[in-house]
Short mmCIF file of C-alpha atoms and ligand atoms in Angstrom, two decimals:
data_model
loop_
_atom_site.label_atom_id
_atom_site.label_comp_id
_atom_site.label_asym_id
_atom_site.label_seq_id
_atom_site.Cartn_x
_atom_site.Cartn_y
_atom_site.Cartn_z
CA UNK A 1 -14.80 13.58 12.99
CA UNK A 2 -12.42 10.60 13.23
CA UNK A 3 -9.91 12.84 15.06
CA UNK A 4 -12.65 13.63 17.62
CA UNK A 5 -13.49 9.94 17.98
CA UNK A 6 -9.80 9.10 18.48
CA UNK A 7 -9.48 11.86 21.06
CA UNK A 8 -12.50 10.49 22.96
CA UNK A 9 -11.13 6.95 22.87
CA UNK A 10 -7.75 8.14 24.10
CA UNK A 11 -9.35 10.28 26.82
CA UNK A 12 -11.40 7.26 27.99
CA UNK A 13 -8.22 5.18 28.02
CA UNK A 14 -6.46 7.91 29.94
CA UNK A 15 -9.08 7.96 32.69
CA UNK A 16 -8.88 4.17 32.96
CA UNK A 17 -5.11 4.28 33.06
CA UNK A 18 -4.96 6.95 35.72
CA UNK A 19 -7.17 4.73 37.85
CA UNK A 20 -5.03 1.65 37.20
CA UNK A 21 -1.70 3.42 37.65
CA UNK A 22 -2.97 5.02 40.85
CA UNK A 23 -3.78 1.52 42.06
CA UNK A 24 -0.27 0.40 41.10
CA UNK A 25 1.42 3.26 42.86
CA UNK A 26 -0.58 2.80 46.07
CA UNK A 27 -1.25 -0.93 45.92
CA UNK A 28 -1.41 -3.02 49.03
CA UNK A 29 -0.16 -6.63 49.06
CA UNK A 30 -3.61 -8.09 48.50
CA UNK A 31 -4.58 -5.83 45.61
CA UNK A 32 -3.68 -8.03 42.65
CA UNK A 33 -7.08 -7.71 41.06
CA UNK A 34 -9.39 -4.78 40.64
CA UNK A 35 -13.13 -4.97 40.21
CA UNK A 36 -14.69 -3.14 37.36
CA UNK A 37 -18.42 -2.97 37.56
CA UNK A 38 -20.11 -3.01 34.19
CA UNK A 39 -23.57 -1.56 33.72
CA UNK A 40 -25.06 -5.01 32.92
CA UNK A 41 -28.61 -5.78 33.82
CA UNK A 42 -27.56 -8.18 36.57
CA UNK A 43 -24.77 -5.82 37.79
CA UNK A 44 -22.40 -8.77 38.20
CA UNK A 45 -18.85 -7.54 38.72
CA UNK A 46 -16.11 -8.89 36.47
CA UNK A 47 -12.58 -9.51 37.63
CA UNK A 48 -9.67 -8.41 35.45
CA UNK A 49 -6.07 -9.13 36.09
CA UNK A 50 -4.75 -5.63 36.54
CA UNK A 51 -1.36 -6.32 34.98
CA UNK A 52 -2.65 -7.84 31.78
CA UNK A 53 -5.30 -5.16 31.46
CA UNK A 54 -2.69 -2.45 31.92
CA UNK A 55 -0.28 -4.20 29.57
CA UNK A 56 -2.85 -4.60 26.80
CA UNK A 57 -4.12 -1.03 27.07
CA UNK A 58 -0.68 0.51 27.12
CA UNK A 59 0.76 -1.64 24.33
CA UNK A 60 -2.26 -1.02 22.13
CA UNK A 61 -2.05 2.75 22.36
CA UNK A 62 -0.49 4.66 19.49
CA UNK A 63 0.13 7.54 21.85
CA UNK A 64 3.31 7.53 23.90
CA UNK A 65 2.59 7.09 27.60
CA UNK A 66 4.99 7.81 30.42
CA UNK A 67 4.42 7.63 34.18
CA UNK A 68 6.96 9.08 36.60
CA UNK A 69 7.07 8.85 40.39
CA UNK A 70 7.86 11.62 42.87
CA UNK A 71 11.59 11.27 42.10
CA UNK A 72 10.95 11.83 38.41
CA UNK A 73 11.85 8.24 37.60
CA UNK A 74 9.88 6.27 35.05
CA UNK A 75 7.62 3.70 36.69
CA UNK A 76 5.59 2.81 33.62
CA UNK A 77 5.81 3.41 29.89
CA UNK A 78 4.48 1.90 26.71
CA UNK A 79 6.21 0.83 23.47
CA UNK A 80 5.19 4.07 21.71
CA UNK A 81 6.96 6.13 24.41
CA UNK A 82 9.97 3.84 24.20
CA UNK A 83 10.18 4.46 20.45
CA UNK A 84 9.74 8.17 20.96
CA UNK A 85 12.37 8.64 23.68
CA UNK A 86 15.16 6.17 23.22
CA UNK A 87 14.68 2.98 21.24
CA UNK A 88 18.36 2.07 21.78
CA UNK A 89 18.01 1.44 25.55
CA UNK A 90 16.33 -1.88 26.47
CA UNK A 91 13.69 -0.23 28.71
CA UNK A 92 12.72 3.18 30.02
CA UNK A 93 11.84 1.73 33.42
CA UNK A 94 13.66 3.37 36.39
CA UNK A 95 15.34 5.94 34.16
CA UNK A 96 15.26 9.54 35.27
CA UNK A 97 13.25 11.83 33.03
CA UNK A 98 16.36 14.01 32.63
CA UNK A 99 18.21 10.97 31.25
CA UNK A 100 15.52 10.48 28.63
CA UNK A 101 15.13 14.02 27.43
CA UNK A 102 16.75 17.40 27.80
CA UNK A 103 13.63 19.13 26.58
CA UNK A 104 12.74 21.67 29.31
CA UNK A 105 9.13 21.83 28.11
CA UNK A 106 8.57 18.14 28.89
CA UNK A 107 10.39 18.37 32.20
CA UNK A 108 8.43 21.37 33.45
CA UNK A 109 5.11 19.77 32.42
CA UNK A 110 5.88 16.66 34.50
CA UNK A 111 7.11 18.84 37.36
CA UNK A 112 3.78 20.67 37.33
CA UNK A 113 2.03 17.29 37.31
CA UNK A 114 3.89 16.34 40.49
CA UNK A 115 2.73 19.60 42.06
CA UNK A 116 -0.86 18.62 41.28
CA UNK A 117 -1.25 20.86 38.23
CA UNK A 118 -2.77 19.34 35.10
CA UNK A 119 -1.16 20.55 31.86
CA UNK A 120 -2.43 20.06 28.32
CA UNK A 121 -1.90 21.35 24.79
CA UNK A 122 1.89 21.43 25.19
CA UNK A 123 3.63 21.27 21.84
CA UNK A 124 6.72 19.06 21.80
CA UNK A 125 8.95 18.65 18.76
CA UNK A 126 11.60 16.02 18.16
CA UNK A 127 14.49 16.79 15.85
CA UNK A 128 15.73 13.33 14.94
CA UNK A 129 16.14 12.20 11.34
CA UNK A 130 12.37 12.48 11.11
CA UNK A 131 10.80 15.60 12.64
CA UNK A 132 7.82 14.69 14.80
CA UNK A 133 5.39 16.93 16.63
CA UNK A 134 3.45 15.88 19.74
CA UNK A 135 0.70 17.35 21.82
CA UNK A 136 1.57 16.53 25.44
CA UNK A 137 -0.94 16.22 28.25
CA UNK A 138 0.23 15.61 31.81
CA UNK A 139 -2.05 14.73 34.73
CA UNK A 140 -1.15 14.29 38.40
CA UNK A 141 -1.76 10.83 39.86
CA UNK A 142 -3.10 10.15 43.32
CA UNK A 143 -4.00 13.28 45.18
CA UNK A 144 -7.46 12.04 46.07
CA UNK A 145 -7.03 11.85 49.85
CA UNK A 146 -5.48 15.21 50.41
CA UNK A 147 -1.84 14.15 50.06
CA UNK A 148 0.34 15.44 47.25
CA UNK A 149 0.45 13.49 43.98
CA UNK A 150 2.30 10.16 43.95
CA UNK A 151 3.35 10.60 40.37
CA UNK A 152 2.47 12.15 37.02
CA UNK A 153 1.24 10.59 33.83
CA UNK A 154 1.98 12.08 30.43
CA UNK A 155 0.40 11.20 27.10
CA UNK A 156 2.13 12.21 23.86
CA UNK A 157 -0.37 12.54 20.99
CA UNK A 158 1.39 12.41 17.64
CA UNK A 159 0.13 15.43 15.66
CA UNK A 160 2.84 15.40 12.96
CA UNK A 161 0.39 14.49 10.19
CA UNK A 162 -2.37 16.80 11.39
CA UNK A 163 0.09 19.67 11.55
CA UNK A 164 1.42 18.88 8.08
CA UNK A 165 -2.14 18.79 6.67
CA UNK A 166 -2.90 22.10 8.36
CA UNK A 167 0.18 23.64 6.73
CA UNK A 168 -0.81 22.27 3.32
CA UNK A 169 -4.34 23.67 3.82
CA UNK A 170 -3.04 27.11 4.77
CA UNK A 171 -0.66 27.15 1.82
CA UNK A 172 -3.48 26.11 -0.51
CA UNK A 173 -5.80 28.83 0.83
CA UNK A 174 -3.15 31.49 0.50
CA UNK A 175 -2.39 30.32 -3.07
CA UNK A 176 -6.07 30.37 -3.98
CA UNK A 177 -6.53 33.87 -2.54
CA UNK A 178 -3.49 35.09 -4.40
CA UNK A 179 -4.60 33.49 -7.68
CA UNK A 180 -8.09 34.98 -7.37
CA UNK A 181 -6.88 38.40 -6.33
CA UNK A 182 -4.83 38.96 -9.50
CA UNK A 183 -7.72 38.76 -12.02
CA UNK A 184 -10.09 40.44 -9.57
CA UNK A 185 -7.76 43.43 -9.19
CA UNK A 186 -7.55 43.71 -12.99
CA UNK A 187 -11.35 43.57 -13.32
CA UNK A 188 -11.87 46.30 -10.70
CA UNK A 189 -9.16 48.50 -12.22
CA UNK A 190 -10.64 48.31 -15.72
CA UNK A 191 -14.20 48.87 -14.51
CA UNK A 192 -13.00 52.00 -12.69
CA UNK A 193 -11.20 53.19 -15.82
CA UNK A 194 -14.41 52.74 -17.78
CA UNK A 195 -16.43 54.58 -15.14
CA UNK A 196 -14.05 57.52 -15.15
CA UNK A 197 -14.51 58.29 -18.84
CA UNK A 198 -13.05 55.52 -21.00
CA UNK A 199 -16.61 54.42 -21.86
CA UNK A 200 -16.89 57.34 -24.25
CA UNK A 201 -14.04 56.03 -26.37
CA UNK A 202 -15.48 53.14 -28.36
CA UNK A 203 -12.12 51.51 -29.09
CA UNK A 204 -10.80 51.61 -25.48
CA UNK A 205 -14.19 50.45 -24.27
CA UNK A 206 -14.03 47.31 -26.44
CA UNK A 207 -10.46 46.57 -25.37
CA UNK A 208 -11.13 47.00 -21.67
CA UNK A 209 -14.28 44.91 -21.84
CA UNK A 210 -12.36 42.08 -23.48
CA UNK A 211 -9.71 42.27 -20.71
CA UNK A 212 -12.47 42.14 -18.10
CA UNK A 213 -14.00 39.13 -19.85
CA UNK A 214 -10.62 37.36 -20.02
CA UNK A 215 -9.98 37.88 -16.30
CA UNK A 216 -13.51 36.83 -15.34
CA UNK A 217 -13.04 33.62 -17.39
CA UNK A 218 -9.75 33.01 -15.59
CA UNK A 219 -11.51 33.23 -12.23
CA UNK A 220 -14.20 30.90 -13.51
CA UNK A 221 -11.66 28.31 -14.70
CA UNK A 222 -9.74 28.59 -11.46
CA UNK A 223 -12.83 27.97 -9.35
CA UNK A 224 -13.84 25.03 -11.58
CA UNK A 225 -10.36 23.49 -11.22
CA UNK A 226 -10.29 24.02 -7.45
CA UNK A 227 -13.69 22.37 -7.06
CA UNK A 228 -12.64 19.52 -9.33
CA UNK A 229 -9.38 18.92 -7.49
CA UNK A 230 -11.09 19.11 -4.10
CA UNK A 231 -13.68 16.56 -5.22
CA UNK A 232 -11.02 14.17 -6.54
CA UNK A 233 -8.78 14.53 -3.48
CA UNK A 234 -11.74 14.23 -1.13
CA UNK A 235 -12.64 10.87 -2.66
CA UNK A 236 -15.91 12.21 -4.06
CA UNK A 237 -15.22 11.11 -7.61
CA UNK A 238 -16.37 7.64 -8.57
CA UNK A 239 -14.54 5.98 -11.45
CA UNK A 240 -16.41 3.86 -13.95
CA UNK A 241 -13.51 1.94 -15.47
CA UNK A 242 -14.26 0.07 -18.69
CA UNK A 243 -12.45 -0.83 -21.94
CA UNK A 244 -11.62 2.34 -23.90
CA UNK A 245 -10.71 2.53 -27.60
CA UNK A 246 -7.68 4.76 -27.15
CA UNK A 247 -7.22 5.82 -30.80
CA UNK A 248 -10.79 7.14 -30.99
CA UNK A 249 -10.51 8.94 -27.66
CA UNK A 250 -7.25 10.66 -28.65
CA UNK A 251 -8.86 11.62 -31.96
CA UNK A 252 -11.76 13.28 -30.08
CA UNK A 253 -9.42 15.17 -27.74
CA UNK A 254 -7.29 16.37 -30.68
CA UNK A 255 -10.42 17.52 -32.51
CA UNK A 256 -11.58 19.57 -29.53
CA UNK A 257 -8.14 21.22 -29.22
CA UNK A 258 -7.57 21.67 -32.95
CA UNK A 259 -8.56 25.35 -33.02
CA UNK A 260 -6.18 26.21 -30.18
CA UNK A 261 -3.38 24.17 -31.82
CA UNK A 262 -3.83 26.02 -35.13
CA UNK A 263 -3.83 29.37 -33.33
CA UNK A 264 -0.40 28.43 -31.90
CA UNK A 265 0.71 26.87 -35.25
CA UNK A 266 1.11 23.51 -33.54
CA UNK A 267 0.34 20.15 -35.17
CA UNK A 268 -1.44 17.44 -33.17
CA UNK A 269 -0.59 13.83 -33.98
CA UNK A 270 -2.39 10.66 -32.97
CA UNK A 271 0.16 7.81 -33.08
CA UNK A 272 -2.03 5.31 -31.23
CA UNK A 273 -2.80 2.16 -33.27
CA UNK A 274 -6.53 1.70 -33.96
CA UNK A 275 -6.78 -1.62 -32.09
CA UNK A 276 -5.37 -0.37 -28.74
CA UNK A 277 -7.76 -0.78 -25.82
CA UNK A 278 -6.99 0.45 -22.28
CA UNK A 279 -8.97 0.05 -19.09
CA UNK A 280 -10.06 3.40 -17.66
CA UNK A 281 -12.90 5.77 -16.89
CA UNK A 282 -13.35 7.25 -20.35
CA UNK A 283 -14.41 10.72 -19.18
CA UNK A 284 -11.54 10.99 -16.72
CA UNK A 285 -8.98 9.70 -19.21
CA UNK A 286 -10.26 12.28 -21.68
CA UNK A 287 -9.77 14.95 -19.01
CA UNK A 288 -6.18 13.82 -18.35
CA UNK A 289 -5.31 13.74 -22.05
CA UNK A 290 -6.93 17.14 -22.62
CA UNK A 291 -4.82 18.69 -19.85
CA UNK A 292 -1.58 17.14 -21.12
CA UNK A 293 -2.15 17.87 -24.82
CA UNK A 294 -3.34 21.38 -23.96
CA UNK A 295 -0.09 21.95 -22.02
CA UNK A 296 1.87 20.55 -24.97
CA UNK A 297 0.25 23.17 -27.21
CA UNK A 298 0.79 26.00 -24.71
CA UNK A 299 4.44 25.22 -24.05
CA UNK A 300 5.33 24.14 -27.59
CA UNK A 301 7.33 26.24 -29.99
CA UNK A 302 5.74 27.68 -33.08
CA UNK A 303 5.37 24.97 -35.72
CA UNK A 304 5.92 22.37 -33.02
CA UNK A 305 4.20 19.00 -32.73
CA UNK A 306 2.33 17.34 -29.89
CA UNK A 307 2.13 13.57 -30.44
CA UNK A 308 0.18 11.02 -28.40
CA UNK A 309 1.29 7.40 -28.50
CA UNK A 310 0.84 4.10 -26.63
CA UNK A 311 3.32 1.58 -25.26
CA UNK A 312 2.49 -1.76 -23.70
CA UNK A 313 4.36 -3.16 -20.73
CA UNK A 314 3.55 -4.30 -17.20
CA UNK A 315 1.12 -1.38 -17.34
CA UNK A 316 -0.50 0.47 -20.23
CA UNK A 317 1.43 3.64 -21.00
CA UNK A 318 -0.01 6.63 -22.78
CA UNK A 319 2.65 9.14 -23.82
CA UNK A 320 2.09 12.78 -24.70
CA UNK A 321 5.23 14.18 -26.27
CA UNK A 322 5.96 17.73 -27.37
CA UNK A 323 9.07 19.21 -28.95
CA UNK A 324 8.87 22.47 -27.02
CA UNK A 325 11.52 24.14 -24.87
CA UNK A 326 11.51 21.41 -22.23
CA UNK A 327 11.54 21.82 -18.46
CA UNK A 328 14.70 22.44 -16.37
CA UNK A 329 15.52 19.32 -14.32
CA UNK A 330 15.23 21.07 -10.92
CA UNK A 331 11.51 21.68 -11.52
CA UNK A 332 10.51 18.15 -12.48
CA UNK A 333 10.09 16.82 -8.95
CA UNK A 334 7.56 19.48 -7.92
CA UNK A 335 5.77 19.82 -11.26
CA UNK A 336 2.63 17.95 -10.18
CA UNK A 337 2.11 20.05 -7.04
CA UNK A 338 -0.84 22.39 -6.95
CA UNK A 339 -0.03 25.85 -8.35
CA UNK A 340 3.56 24.91 -9.14
CA UNK A 341 4.74 26.59 -12.32
CA UNK A 342 8.11 26.88 -13.97
CA UNK A 343 7.34 30.34 -15.26
CA UNK A 344 4.43 31.90 -13.42
CA UNK A 345 4.07 34.86 -15.76
CA UNK A 346 4.12 32.68 -18.89
CA UNK A 347 1.59 30.26 -17.40
CA UNK A 348 -0.78 33.16 -16.63
CA UNK A 349 -0.23 34.60 -20.07
CA UNK A 350 -1.22 31.22 -21.52
CA UNK A 351 -4.38 31.20 -19.43
CA UNK A 352 -3.31 28.40 -17.06
CA UNK A 353 -4.58 27.87 -13.54
CA UNK A 354 -1.55 25.93 -12.31
CA UNK A 355 -3.82 23.04 -11.31
CA UNK A 356 -3.93 21.00 -14.53
CA UNK A 357 -1.07 18.63 -13.71
CA UNK A 358 -2.24 18.18 -10.09
CA UNK A 359 -5.62 17.07 -11.48
CA UNK A 360 -3.90 14.63 -13.88
CA UNK A 361 -1.81 13.23 -11.04
CA UNK A 362 -4.80 12.62 -8.76
CA UNK A 363 -6.90 11.10 -11.55
CA UNK A 364 -4.04 8.74 -12.45
CA UNK A 365 -3.69 7.72 -8.78
CA UNK A 366 -7.43 7.15 -8.60
CA UNK A 367 -7.04 4.67 -11.46
CA UNK A 368 -4.35 2.86 -9.47
CA UNK A 369 -1.73 4.28 -11.81
CA UNK A 370 0.50 7.35 -11.93
CA UNK A 371 1.78 10.08 -14.21
CA UNK A 372 5.47 10.71 -14.82
CA UNK A 373 7.49 13.22 -16.82
CA UNK A 374 10.80 13.28 -18.61
CA UNK A 375 12.15 16.36 -20.27
CA UNK A 376 15.20 17.62 -22.08
CA UNK A 377 15.96 21.32 -22.39
CA UNK A 378 15.65 22.50 -25.95
CA UNK A 379 14.18 19.16 -27.08
CA UNK A 380 10.82 18.84 -25.39
CA UNK A 381 8.89 16.92 -22.74
CA UNK A 382 7.08 13.60 -22.48
CA UNK A 383 4.29 13.07 -19.97
CA UNK A 384 3.32 9.42 -19.46
CA UNK A 385 0.09 8.13 -17.93
CA UNK A 386 0.66 4.62 -16.52
CA UNK A 387 -2.54 2.62 -16.12
CA UNK A 388 -2.95 -0.86 -14.65
CA UNK A 389 -4.06 -3.46 -17.16
CA UNK A 390 -7.60 -4.78 -16.83
P1 ADP B 401 -0.80 25.52 -16.05
O1 ADP B 401 -2.20 25.91 -15.88
O2 ADP B 401 0.17 26.59 -15.66
O3 ADP B 401 -0.51 24.89 -17.36
P2 ADP B 401 -0.25 22.89 -15.06
O4 ADP B 401 -0.46 22.29 -13.71
O5 ADP B 401 -0.94 22.23 -16.19
O6 ADP B 401 -0.61 24.40 -14.91
O7 ADP B 401 1.30 22.91 -15.34
C1 ADP B 401 2.18 23.39 -14.36
C2 ADP B 401 3.44 23.95 -14.99
O8 ADP B 401 4.21 22.90 -15.56
C3 ADP B 401 3.20 24.91 -16.12
O9 ADP B 401 2.96 26.22 -15.64
C4 ADP B 401 4.50 24.82 -16.89
O10 ADP B 401 5.47 25.65 -16.26
C5 ADP B 401 4.91 23.38 -16.70
N1 ADP B 401 4.52 22.53 -17.85
C6 ADP B 401 3.46 21.71 -17.93
N2 ADP B 401 3.44 21.06 -19.11
C7 ADP B 401 4.52 21.47 -19.79
C8 ADP B 401 5.09 21.17 -21.07
N3 ADP B 401 4.50 20.30 -21.90
N4 ADP B 401 6.23 21.79 -21.42
C9 ADP B 401 6.85 22.66 -20.60
N5 ADP B 401 6.38 22.99 -19.37
C10 ADP B 401 5.23 22.41 -18.97
#
């Protein structure tokens, strides 16, 4: 919606600029001012100084704007175009387009503009230290009275971020489809096995039904996590931050995970002092701690321990430490990305969705804090939630 609004604003500006630049290219001695009639009730025309109007419009635009004359020399440009083409030269004015760029796509678009052909939707990439992607639109200027165009005006819309978001979206969708397909394929396969005779064998029937149930639950958890993450990322989760008795909260989380911990022969420890109070949304903090302690149990060794503790500092720090196998250093940087797992097969085996840490990260950010991890192979991992003090 905001992209559409921006596009409309830019398009409006473009129309205005074409008119102004056309005036500049064809101006007569007396034409220092142009009249712009506003649809006021009294229809009184207002005078604008054309130079300051042009200056303000062009400087204010985030889009790069370049006007060339019939000789392909720059006659007007704005700061955004200057930054885009060559910030090291003092001005783009009078430079040939070929001196500014060797990109044939840009050159041919402006050439078409000079032949009176409007071009749009041209993708232009820059390969400097920072890769940028632009959508270029070129319009001819001044062919109103039958003569050929006097120049061509190009607008470079920066679509780097939009393109990045589109890539992230596609990657997310393909991950989701892949994650859903695995349990779904298992469900279909076992239903077919049952249909083709396995139903008659009581023991196989029970086993296959339990596999079907496990895979259906996996799909359910995955959809819940996706919806949750989408809501948090979309800004649709409101936090109700208030003082939280941390010891009691950790006690509750440990109690709810006690059965799972015993099944894995893991001990849960609450090392938070009874008087510690942090400032957070209690339900969301519970969710973060549940995810982290649950991971500690899943990735712990047998007879391991998952301990939660608190440290005070510039921010409140809640640490969840396990003495499991640890995480290889090369994975730490990407650990909080959606669907990132160190060992995909093990994570699936443990019933994980691959979204738990991404949810923790976004909830911590929503609190104005963050989550970090340190880990040592063979010794274990510590996840720390940093929360601003009240
Ligand atoms: P999952 O559902 O797979 O647990 P998470 O987002 O919670 O997804 O975690 C992502 C990955 O990070 C896990 O698959 C695992 O490889 C790794 N991981 C998370 N917590 C731990 C931990 N305490 N010890 C070792 N590895 C961990």
